[in-house]
Coordinates of N, CA, C and O (backbone and C1' of nucleotides) in Angstrom, one line a residue:
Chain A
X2 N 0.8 -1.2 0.0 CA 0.0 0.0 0.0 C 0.9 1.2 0.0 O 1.8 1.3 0.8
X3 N 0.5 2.3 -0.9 CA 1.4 3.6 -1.0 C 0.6 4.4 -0.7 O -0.5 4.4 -1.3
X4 N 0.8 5.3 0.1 CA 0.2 6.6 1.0 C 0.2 7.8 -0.6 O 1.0 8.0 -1.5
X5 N -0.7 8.3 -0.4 CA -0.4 9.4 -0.8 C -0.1 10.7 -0.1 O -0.4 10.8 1.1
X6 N 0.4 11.7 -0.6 CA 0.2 13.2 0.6 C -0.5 13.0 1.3 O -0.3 12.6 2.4
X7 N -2.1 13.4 0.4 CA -2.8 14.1 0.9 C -3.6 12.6 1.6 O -4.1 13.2 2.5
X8 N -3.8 11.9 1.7 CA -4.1 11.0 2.8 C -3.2 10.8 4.2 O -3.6 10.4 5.3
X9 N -1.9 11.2 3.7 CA -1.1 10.9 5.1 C -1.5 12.0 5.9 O -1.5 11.6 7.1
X10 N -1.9 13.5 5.6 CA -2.1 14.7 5.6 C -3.3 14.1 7.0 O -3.5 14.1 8.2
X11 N -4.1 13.5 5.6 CA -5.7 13.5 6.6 C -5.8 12.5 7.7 O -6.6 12.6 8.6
X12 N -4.9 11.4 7.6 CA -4.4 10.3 8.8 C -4.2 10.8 10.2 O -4.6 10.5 11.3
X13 N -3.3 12.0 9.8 CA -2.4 12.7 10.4 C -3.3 13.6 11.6 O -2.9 13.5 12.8
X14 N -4.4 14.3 11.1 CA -5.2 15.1 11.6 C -6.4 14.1 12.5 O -6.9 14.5 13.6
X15 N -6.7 12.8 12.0 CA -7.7 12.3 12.7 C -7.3 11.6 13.4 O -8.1 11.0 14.2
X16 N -5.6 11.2 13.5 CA -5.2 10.5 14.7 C -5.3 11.5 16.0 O -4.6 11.2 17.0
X17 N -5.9 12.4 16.0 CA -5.6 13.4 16.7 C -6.8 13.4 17.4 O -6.8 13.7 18.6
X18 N -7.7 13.1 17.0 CA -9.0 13.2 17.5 C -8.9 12.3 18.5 O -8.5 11.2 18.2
X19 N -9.3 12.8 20.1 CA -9.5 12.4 21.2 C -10.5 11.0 21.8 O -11.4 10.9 21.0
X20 N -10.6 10.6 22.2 CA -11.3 9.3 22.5 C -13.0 9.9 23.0 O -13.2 10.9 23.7
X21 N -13.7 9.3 22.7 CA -15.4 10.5 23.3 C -15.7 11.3 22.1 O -16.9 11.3 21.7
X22 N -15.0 11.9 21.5 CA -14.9 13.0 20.6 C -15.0 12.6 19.1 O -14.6 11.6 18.6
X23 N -15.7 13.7 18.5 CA -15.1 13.6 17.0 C -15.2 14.5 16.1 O -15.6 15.6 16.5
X24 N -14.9 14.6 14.8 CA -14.8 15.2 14.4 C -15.4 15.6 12.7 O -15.5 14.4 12.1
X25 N -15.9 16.8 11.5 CA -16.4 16.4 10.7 C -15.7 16.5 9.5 O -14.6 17.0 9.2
X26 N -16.4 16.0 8.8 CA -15.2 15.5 7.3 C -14.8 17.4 6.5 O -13.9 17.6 5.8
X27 N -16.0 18.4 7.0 CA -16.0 19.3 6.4 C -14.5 20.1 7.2 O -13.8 20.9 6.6
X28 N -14.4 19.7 8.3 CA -13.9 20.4 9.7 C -12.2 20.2 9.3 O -11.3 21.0 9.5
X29 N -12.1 18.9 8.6 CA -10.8 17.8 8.6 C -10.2 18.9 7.0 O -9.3 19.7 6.9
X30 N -11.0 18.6 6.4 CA -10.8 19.3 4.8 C -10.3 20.7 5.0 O -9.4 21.0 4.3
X31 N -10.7 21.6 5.9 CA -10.5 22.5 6.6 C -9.5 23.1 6.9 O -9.2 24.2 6.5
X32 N -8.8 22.1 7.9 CA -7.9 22.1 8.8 C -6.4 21.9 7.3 O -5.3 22.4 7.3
X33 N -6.8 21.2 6.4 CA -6.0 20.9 5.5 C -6.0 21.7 4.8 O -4.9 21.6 4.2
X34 N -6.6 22.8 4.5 CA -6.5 24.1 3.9 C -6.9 23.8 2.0 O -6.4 24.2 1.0
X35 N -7.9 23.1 2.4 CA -9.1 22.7 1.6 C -10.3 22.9 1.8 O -10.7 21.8 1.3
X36 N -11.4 23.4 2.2 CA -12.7 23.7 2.7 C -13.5 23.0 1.6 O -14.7 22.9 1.6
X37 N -12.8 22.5 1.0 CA -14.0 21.8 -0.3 C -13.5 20.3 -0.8 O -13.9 19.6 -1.7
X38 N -12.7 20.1 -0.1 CA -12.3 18.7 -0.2 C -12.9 17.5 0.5 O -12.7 16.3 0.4
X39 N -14.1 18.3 1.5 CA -14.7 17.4 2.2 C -15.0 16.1 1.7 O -15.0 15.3 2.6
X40 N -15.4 15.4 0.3 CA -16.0 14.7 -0.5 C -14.3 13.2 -0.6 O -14.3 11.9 -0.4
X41 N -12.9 14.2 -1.0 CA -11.8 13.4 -0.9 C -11.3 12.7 0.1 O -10.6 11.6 0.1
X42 N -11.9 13.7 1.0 CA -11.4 13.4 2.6 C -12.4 11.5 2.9 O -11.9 10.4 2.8
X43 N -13.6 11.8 3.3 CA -14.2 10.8 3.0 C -14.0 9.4 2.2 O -14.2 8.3 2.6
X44 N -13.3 10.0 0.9 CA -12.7 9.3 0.0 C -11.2 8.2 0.8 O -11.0 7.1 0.5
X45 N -10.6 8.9 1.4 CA -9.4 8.4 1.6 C -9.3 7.5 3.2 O -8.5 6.6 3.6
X46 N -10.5 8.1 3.8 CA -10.6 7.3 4.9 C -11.4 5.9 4.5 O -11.6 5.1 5.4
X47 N -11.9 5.7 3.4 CA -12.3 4.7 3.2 C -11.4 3.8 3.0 O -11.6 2.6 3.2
X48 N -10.2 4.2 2.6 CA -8.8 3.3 2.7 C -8.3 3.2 3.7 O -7.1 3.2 3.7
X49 N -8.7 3.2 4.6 CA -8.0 3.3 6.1 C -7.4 2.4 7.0 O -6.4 2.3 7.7
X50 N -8.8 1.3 6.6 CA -8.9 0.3 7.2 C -7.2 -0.6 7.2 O -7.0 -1.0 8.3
X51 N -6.1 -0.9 6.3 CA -5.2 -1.4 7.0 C -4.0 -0.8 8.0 O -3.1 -1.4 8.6
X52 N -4.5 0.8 7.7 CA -3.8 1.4 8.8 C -4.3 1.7 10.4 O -5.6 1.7 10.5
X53 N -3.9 1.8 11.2 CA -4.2 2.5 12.5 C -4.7 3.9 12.7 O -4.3 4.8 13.4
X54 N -5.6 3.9 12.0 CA -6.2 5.1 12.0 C -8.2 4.9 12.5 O -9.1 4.4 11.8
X55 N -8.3 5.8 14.0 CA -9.6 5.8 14.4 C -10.4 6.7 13.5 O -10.7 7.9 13.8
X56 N -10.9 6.0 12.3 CA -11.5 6.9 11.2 C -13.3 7.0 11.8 O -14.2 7.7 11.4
X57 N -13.4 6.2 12.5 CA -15.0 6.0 12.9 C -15.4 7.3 14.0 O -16.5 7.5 14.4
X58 N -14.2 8.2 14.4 CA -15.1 9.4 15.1 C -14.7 10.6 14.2 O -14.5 11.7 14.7
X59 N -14.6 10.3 12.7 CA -15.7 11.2 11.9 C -16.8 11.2 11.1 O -17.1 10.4 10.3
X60 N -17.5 12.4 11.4 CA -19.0 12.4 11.0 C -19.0 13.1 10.1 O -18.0 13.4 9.6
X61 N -20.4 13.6 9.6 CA -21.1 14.3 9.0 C -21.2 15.6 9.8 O -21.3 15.7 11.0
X62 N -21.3 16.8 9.0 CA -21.8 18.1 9.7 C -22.7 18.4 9.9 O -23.0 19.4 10.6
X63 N -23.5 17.5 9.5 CA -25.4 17.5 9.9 C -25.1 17.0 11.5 O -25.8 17.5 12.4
X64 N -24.4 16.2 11.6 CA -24.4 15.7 12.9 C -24.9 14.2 13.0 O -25.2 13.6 14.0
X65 N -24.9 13.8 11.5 CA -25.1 12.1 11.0 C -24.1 11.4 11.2 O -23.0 11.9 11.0
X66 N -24.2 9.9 11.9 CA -22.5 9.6 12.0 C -21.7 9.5 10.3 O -20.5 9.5 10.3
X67 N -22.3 9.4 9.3 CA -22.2 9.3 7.9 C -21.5 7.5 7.9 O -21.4 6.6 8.8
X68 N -21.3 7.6 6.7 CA -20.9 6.1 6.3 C -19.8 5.2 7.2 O -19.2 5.6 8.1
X69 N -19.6 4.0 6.7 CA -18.2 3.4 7.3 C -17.9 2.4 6.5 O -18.9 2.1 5.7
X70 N -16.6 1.4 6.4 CA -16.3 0.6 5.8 C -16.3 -0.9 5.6 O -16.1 -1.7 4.7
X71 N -17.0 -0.9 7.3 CA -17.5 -2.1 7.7 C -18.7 -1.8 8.2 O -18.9 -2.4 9.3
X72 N -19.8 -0.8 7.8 CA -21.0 -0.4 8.1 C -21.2 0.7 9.2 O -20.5 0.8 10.2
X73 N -22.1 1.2 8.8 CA -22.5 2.3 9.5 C -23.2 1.9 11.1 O -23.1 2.8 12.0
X74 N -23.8 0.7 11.4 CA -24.0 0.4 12.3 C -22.9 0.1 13.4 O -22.7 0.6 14.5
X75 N -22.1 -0.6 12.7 CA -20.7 -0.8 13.7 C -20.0 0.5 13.8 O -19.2 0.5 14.7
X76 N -20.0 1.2 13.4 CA -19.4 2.6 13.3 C -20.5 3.0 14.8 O -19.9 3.5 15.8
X77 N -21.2 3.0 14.7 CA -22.0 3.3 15.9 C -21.7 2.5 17.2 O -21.9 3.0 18.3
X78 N -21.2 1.6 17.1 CA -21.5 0.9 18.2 C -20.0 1.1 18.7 O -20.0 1.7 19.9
X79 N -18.8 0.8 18.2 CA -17.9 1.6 18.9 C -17.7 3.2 19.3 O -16.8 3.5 20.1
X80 N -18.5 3.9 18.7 CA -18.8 5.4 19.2 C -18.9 5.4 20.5 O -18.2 5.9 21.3
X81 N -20.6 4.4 20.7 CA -20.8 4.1 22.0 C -19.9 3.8 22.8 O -19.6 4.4 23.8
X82 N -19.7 3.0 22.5 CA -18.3 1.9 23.5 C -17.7 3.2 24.0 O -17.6 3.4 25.2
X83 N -17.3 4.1 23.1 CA -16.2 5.4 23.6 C -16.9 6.5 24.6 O -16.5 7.5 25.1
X84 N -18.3 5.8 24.6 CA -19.1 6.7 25.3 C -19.9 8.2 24.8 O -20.6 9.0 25.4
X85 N -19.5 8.2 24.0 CA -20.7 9.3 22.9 C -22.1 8.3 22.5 O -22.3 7.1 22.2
X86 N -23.1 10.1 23.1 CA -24.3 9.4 22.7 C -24.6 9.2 21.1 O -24.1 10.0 20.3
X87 N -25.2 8.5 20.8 CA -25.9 8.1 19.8 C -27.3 7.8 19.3 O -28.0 6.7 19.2
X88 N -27.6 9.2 19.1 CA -29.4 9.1 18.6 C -29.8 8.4 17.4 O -29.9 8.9 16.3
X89 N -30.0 7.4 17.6 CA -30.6 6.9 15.9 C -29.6 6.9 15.2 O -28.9 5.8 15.2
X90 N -29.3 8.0 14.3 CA -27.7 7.8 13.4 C -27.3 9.4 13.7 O -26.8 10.0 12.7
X91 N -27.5 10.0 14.6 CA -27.5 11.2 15.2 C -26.4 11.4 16.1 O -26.4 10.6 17.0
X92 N -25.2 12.3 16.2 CA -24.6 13.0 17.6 C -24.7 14.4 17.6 O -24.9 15.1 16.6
X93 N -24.6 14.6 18.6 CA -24.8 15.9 19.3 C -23.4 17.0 19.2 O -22.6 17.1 20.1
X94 N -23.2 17.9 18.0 CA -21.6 18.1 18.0 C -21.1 19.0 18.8 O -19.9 19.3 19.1
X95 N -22.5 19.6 19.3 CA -22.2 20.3 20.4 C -21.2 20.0 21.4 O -20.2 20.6 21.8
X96 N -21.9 18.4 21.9 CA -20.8 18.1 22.9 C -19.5 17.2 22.7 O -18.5 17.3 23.4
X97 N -19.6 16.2 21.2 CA -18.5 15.9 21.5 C -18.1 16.2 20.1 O -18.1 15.1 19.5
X98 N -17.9 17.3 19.3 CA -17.3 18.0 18.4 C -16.1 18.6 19.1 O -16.0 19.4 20.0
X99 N -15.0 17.7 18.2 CA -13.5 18.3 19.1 C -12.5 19.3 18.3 O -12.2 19.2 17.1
X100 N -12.3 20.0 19.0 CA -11.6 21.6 18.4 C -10.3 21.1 18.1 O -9.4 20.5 18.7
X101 N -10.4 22.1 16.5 CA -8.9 21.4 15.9 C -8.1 22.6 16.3 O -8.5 23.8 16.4
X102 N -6.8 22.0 16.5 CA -5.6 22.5 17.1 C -4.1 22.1 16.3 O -3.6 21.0 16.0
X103 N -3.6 23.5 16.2 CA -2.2 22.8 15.0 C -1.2 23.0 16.1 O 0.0 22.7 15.9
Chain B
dC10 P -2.7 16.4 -18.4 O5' -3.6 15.6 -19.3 C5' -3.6 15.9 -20.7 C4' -4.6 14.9 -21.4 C3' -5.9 14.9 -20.8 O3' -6.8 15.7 -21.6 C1' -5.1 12.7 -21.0
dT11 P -8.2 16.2 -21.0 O5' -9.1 14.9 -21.0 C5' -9.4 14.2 -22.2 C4' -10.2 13.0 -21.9 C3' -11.5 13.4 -21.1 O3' -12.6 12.6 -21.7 C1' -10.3 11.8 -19.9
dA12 P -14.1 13.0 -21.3 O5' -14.4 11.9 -20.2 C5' -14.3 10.5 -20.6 C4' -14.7 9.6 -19.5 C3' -15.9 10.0 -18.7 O3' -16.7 8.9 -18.5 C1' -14.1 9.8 -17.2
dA13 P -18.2 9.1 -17.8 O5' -18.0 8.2 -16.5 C5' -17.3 7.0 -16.6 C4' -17.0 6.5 -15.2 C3' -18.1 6.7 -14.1 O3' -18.2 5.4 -13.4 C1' -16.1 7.7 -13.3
dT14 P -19.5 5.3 -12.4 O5' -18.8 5.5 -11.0 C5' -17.6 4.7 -10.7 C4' -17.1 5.1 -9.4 C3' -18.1 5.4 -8.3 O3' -18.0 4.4 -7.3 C1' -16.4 7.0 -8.3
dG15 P -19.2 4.2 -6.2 O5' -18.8 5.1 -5.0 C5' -17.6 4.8 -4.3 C4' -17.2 5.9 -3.3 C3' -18.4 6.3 -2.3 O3' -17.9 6.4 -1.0 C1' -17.5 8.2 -3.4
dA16 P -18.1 5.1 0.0 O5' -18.4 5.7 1.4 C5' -19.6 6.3 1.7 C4' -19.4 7.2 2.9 C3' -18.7 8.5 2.7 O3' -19.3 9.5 3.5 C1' -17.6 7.2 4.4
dC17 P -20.5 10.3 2.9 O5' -19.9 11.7 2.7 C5' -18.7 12.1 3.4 C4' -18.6 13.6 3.3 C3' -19.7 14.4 3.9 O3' -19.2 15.6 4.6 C1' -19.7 14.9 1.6
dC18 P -20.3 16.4 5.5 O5' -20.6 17.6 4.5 C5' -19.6 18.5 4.0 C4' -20.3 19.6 3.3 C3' -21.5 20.2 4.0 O3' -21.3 21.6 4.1 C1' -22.0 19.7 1.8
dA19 P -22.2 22.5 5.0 O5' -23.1 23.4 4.0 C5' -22.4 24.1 2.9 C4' -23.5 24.5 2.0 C3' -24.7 25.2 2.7 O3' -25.0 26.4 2.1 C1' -25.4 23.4 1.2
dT20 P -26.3 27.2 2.6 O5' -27.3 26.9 1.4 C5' -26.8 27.0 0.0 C4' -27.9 26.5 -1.0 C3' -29.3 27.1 -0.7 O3' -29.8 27.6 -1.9 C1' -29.4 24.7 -0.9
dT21 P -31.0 28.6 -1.9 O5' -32.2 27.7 -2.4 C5' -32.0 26.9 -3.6 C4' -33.0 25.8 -3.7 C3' -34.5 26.3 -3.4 O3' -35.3 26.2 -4.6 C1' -33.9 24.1 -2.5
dA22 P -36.8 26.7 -4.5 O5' -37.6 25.3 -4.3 C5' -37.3 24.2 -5.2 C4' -38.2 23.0 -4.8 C3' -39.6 23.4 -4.4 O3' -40.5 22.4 -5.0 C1' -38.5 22.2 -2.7
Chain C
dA1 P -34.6 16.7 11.5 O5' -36.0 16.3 11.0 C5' -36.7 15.2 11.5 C4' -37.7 14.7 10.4 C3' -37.0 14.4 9.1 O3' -36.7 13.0 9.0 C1' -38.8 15.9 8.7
dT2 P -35.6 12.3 8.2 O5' -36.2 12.3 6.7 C5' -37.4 11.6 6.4 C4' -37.8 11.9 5.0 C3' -36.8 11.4 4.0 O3' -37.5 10.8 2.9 C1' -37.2 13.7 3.7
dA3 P -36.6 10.0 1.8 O5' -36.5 11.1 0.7 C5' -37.6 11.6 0.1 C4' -37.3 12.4 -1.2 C3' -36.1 11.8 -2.0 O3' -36.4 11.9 -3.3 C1' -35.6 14.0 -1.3
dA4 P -35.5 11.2 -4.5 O5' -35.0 12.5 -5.3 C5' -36.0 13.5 -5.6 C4' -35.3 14.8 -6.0 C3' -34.1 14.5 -7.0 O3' -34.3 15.4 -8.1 C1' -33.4 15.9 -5.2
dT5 P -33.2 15.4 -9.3 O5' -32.2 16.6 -9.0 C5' -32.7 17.8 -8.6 C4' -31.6 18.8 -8.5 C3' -30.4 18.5 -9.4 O3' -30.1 19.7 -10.2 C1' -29.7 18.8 -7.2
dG6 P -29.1 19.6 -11.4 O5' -27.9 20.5 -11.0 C5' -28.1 21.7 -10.4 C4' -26.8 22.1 -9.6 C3' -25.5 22.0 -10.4 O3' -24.7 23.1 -10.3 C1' -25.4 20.9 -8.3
dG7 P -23.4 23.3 -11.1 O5' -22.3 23.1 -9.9 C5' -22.4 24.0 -8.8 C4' -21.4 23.5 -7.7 C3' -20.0 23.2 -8.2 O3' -19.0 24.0 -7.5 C1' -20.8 21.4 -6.8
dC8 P -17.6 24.2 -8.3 O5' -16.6 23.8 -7.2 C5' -16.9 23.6 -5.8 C4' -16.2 22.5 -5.1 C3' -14.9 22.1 -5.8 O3' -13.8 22.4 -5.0 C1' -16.2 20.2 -5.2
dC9 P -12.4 22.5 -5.7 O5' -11.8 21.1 -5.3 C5' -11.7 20.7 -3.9 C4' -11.3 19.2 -3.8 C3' -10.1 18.8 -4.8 O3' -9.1 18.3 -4.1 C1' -11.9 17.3 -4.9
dA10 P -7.7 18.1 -4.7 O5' -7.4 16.5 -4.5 C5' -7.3 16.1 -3.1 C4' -7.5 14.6 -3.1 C3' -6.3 13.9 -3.8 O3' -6.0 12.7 -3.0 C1' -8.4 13.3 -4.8
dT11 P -4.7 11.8 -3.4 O5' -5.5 10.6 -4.2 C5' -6.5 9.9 -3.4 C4' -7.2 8.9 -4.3 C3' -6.3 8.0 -5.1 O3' -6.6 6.6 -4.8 C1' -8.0 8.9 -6.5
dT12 P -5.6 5.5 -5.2 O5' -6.4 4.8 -6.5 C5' -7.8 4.5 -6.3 C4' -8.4 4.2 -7.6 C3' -7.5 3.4 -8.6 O3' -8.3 2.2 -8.9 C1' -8.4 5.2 -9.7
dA13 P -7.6 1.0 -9.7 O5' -8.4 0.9 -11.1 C5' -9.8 1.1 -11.1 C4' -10.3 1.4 -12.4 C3' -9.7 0.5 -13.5 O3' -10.7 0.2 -14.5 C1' -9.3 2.8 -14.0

DNA sequence: CTAATGACCATTA
DNA sequence: ATAATGGCCATTA
């Protein structure tokens, strides 16, 4: 497997995200000094899976947990485990929306 | 090079 | 609340 930049870029930023917490795909694109890449971002964590990368506490900016790679339900259920609530396919980003920091 | 794809977003109805 | 639409971008075929 070959990394590209801009995935090591986005690895880089969501290893960062705190345990409880998460963060959103628009938030990540952002931080990368892309505000419109939200869509790639998405894209690249879908490859994630053979790396160590906690890609399941990013969401949607609706506050949807949005998709996952081994389903959207399991994506839920270790959220839980981490102790974020989980409405339906719903969180609250109020509370556990985590502030990016360089 | 072009075209298609997708774990998205904001707007609109 | 849901559904459709156009746009955006990196990656891949």
């Amino acid at each position: 497997m070959t990394l590209t930049a801009f995935q090591r870029d986005v690895y880089k930023w969501v290893q960062q995200i705190p345990r409880g917490k998460v963060m959103t795909y628009a938030q990540i694109a952002h931080a990368l000094g892309m505000p419109q890449a939200m869509r790639a971002v998405g894209n690249a964590l879908n490859k994630n899976i053979f790396f160590d990368v906690p890609c399941h506490r990013v969401v949607r900016s609706s506050g949807n947990v949005g998709g996952y790679a081994w389903g959207t339900d399991k994506k839920i259920a270790v959220l839980r485990k981490e102790g974020v609530r989980v409405n339906g396919e719903y969180i609250d980003l109020k509370l556990y929306g985590a502030r990016k920091h360089s």
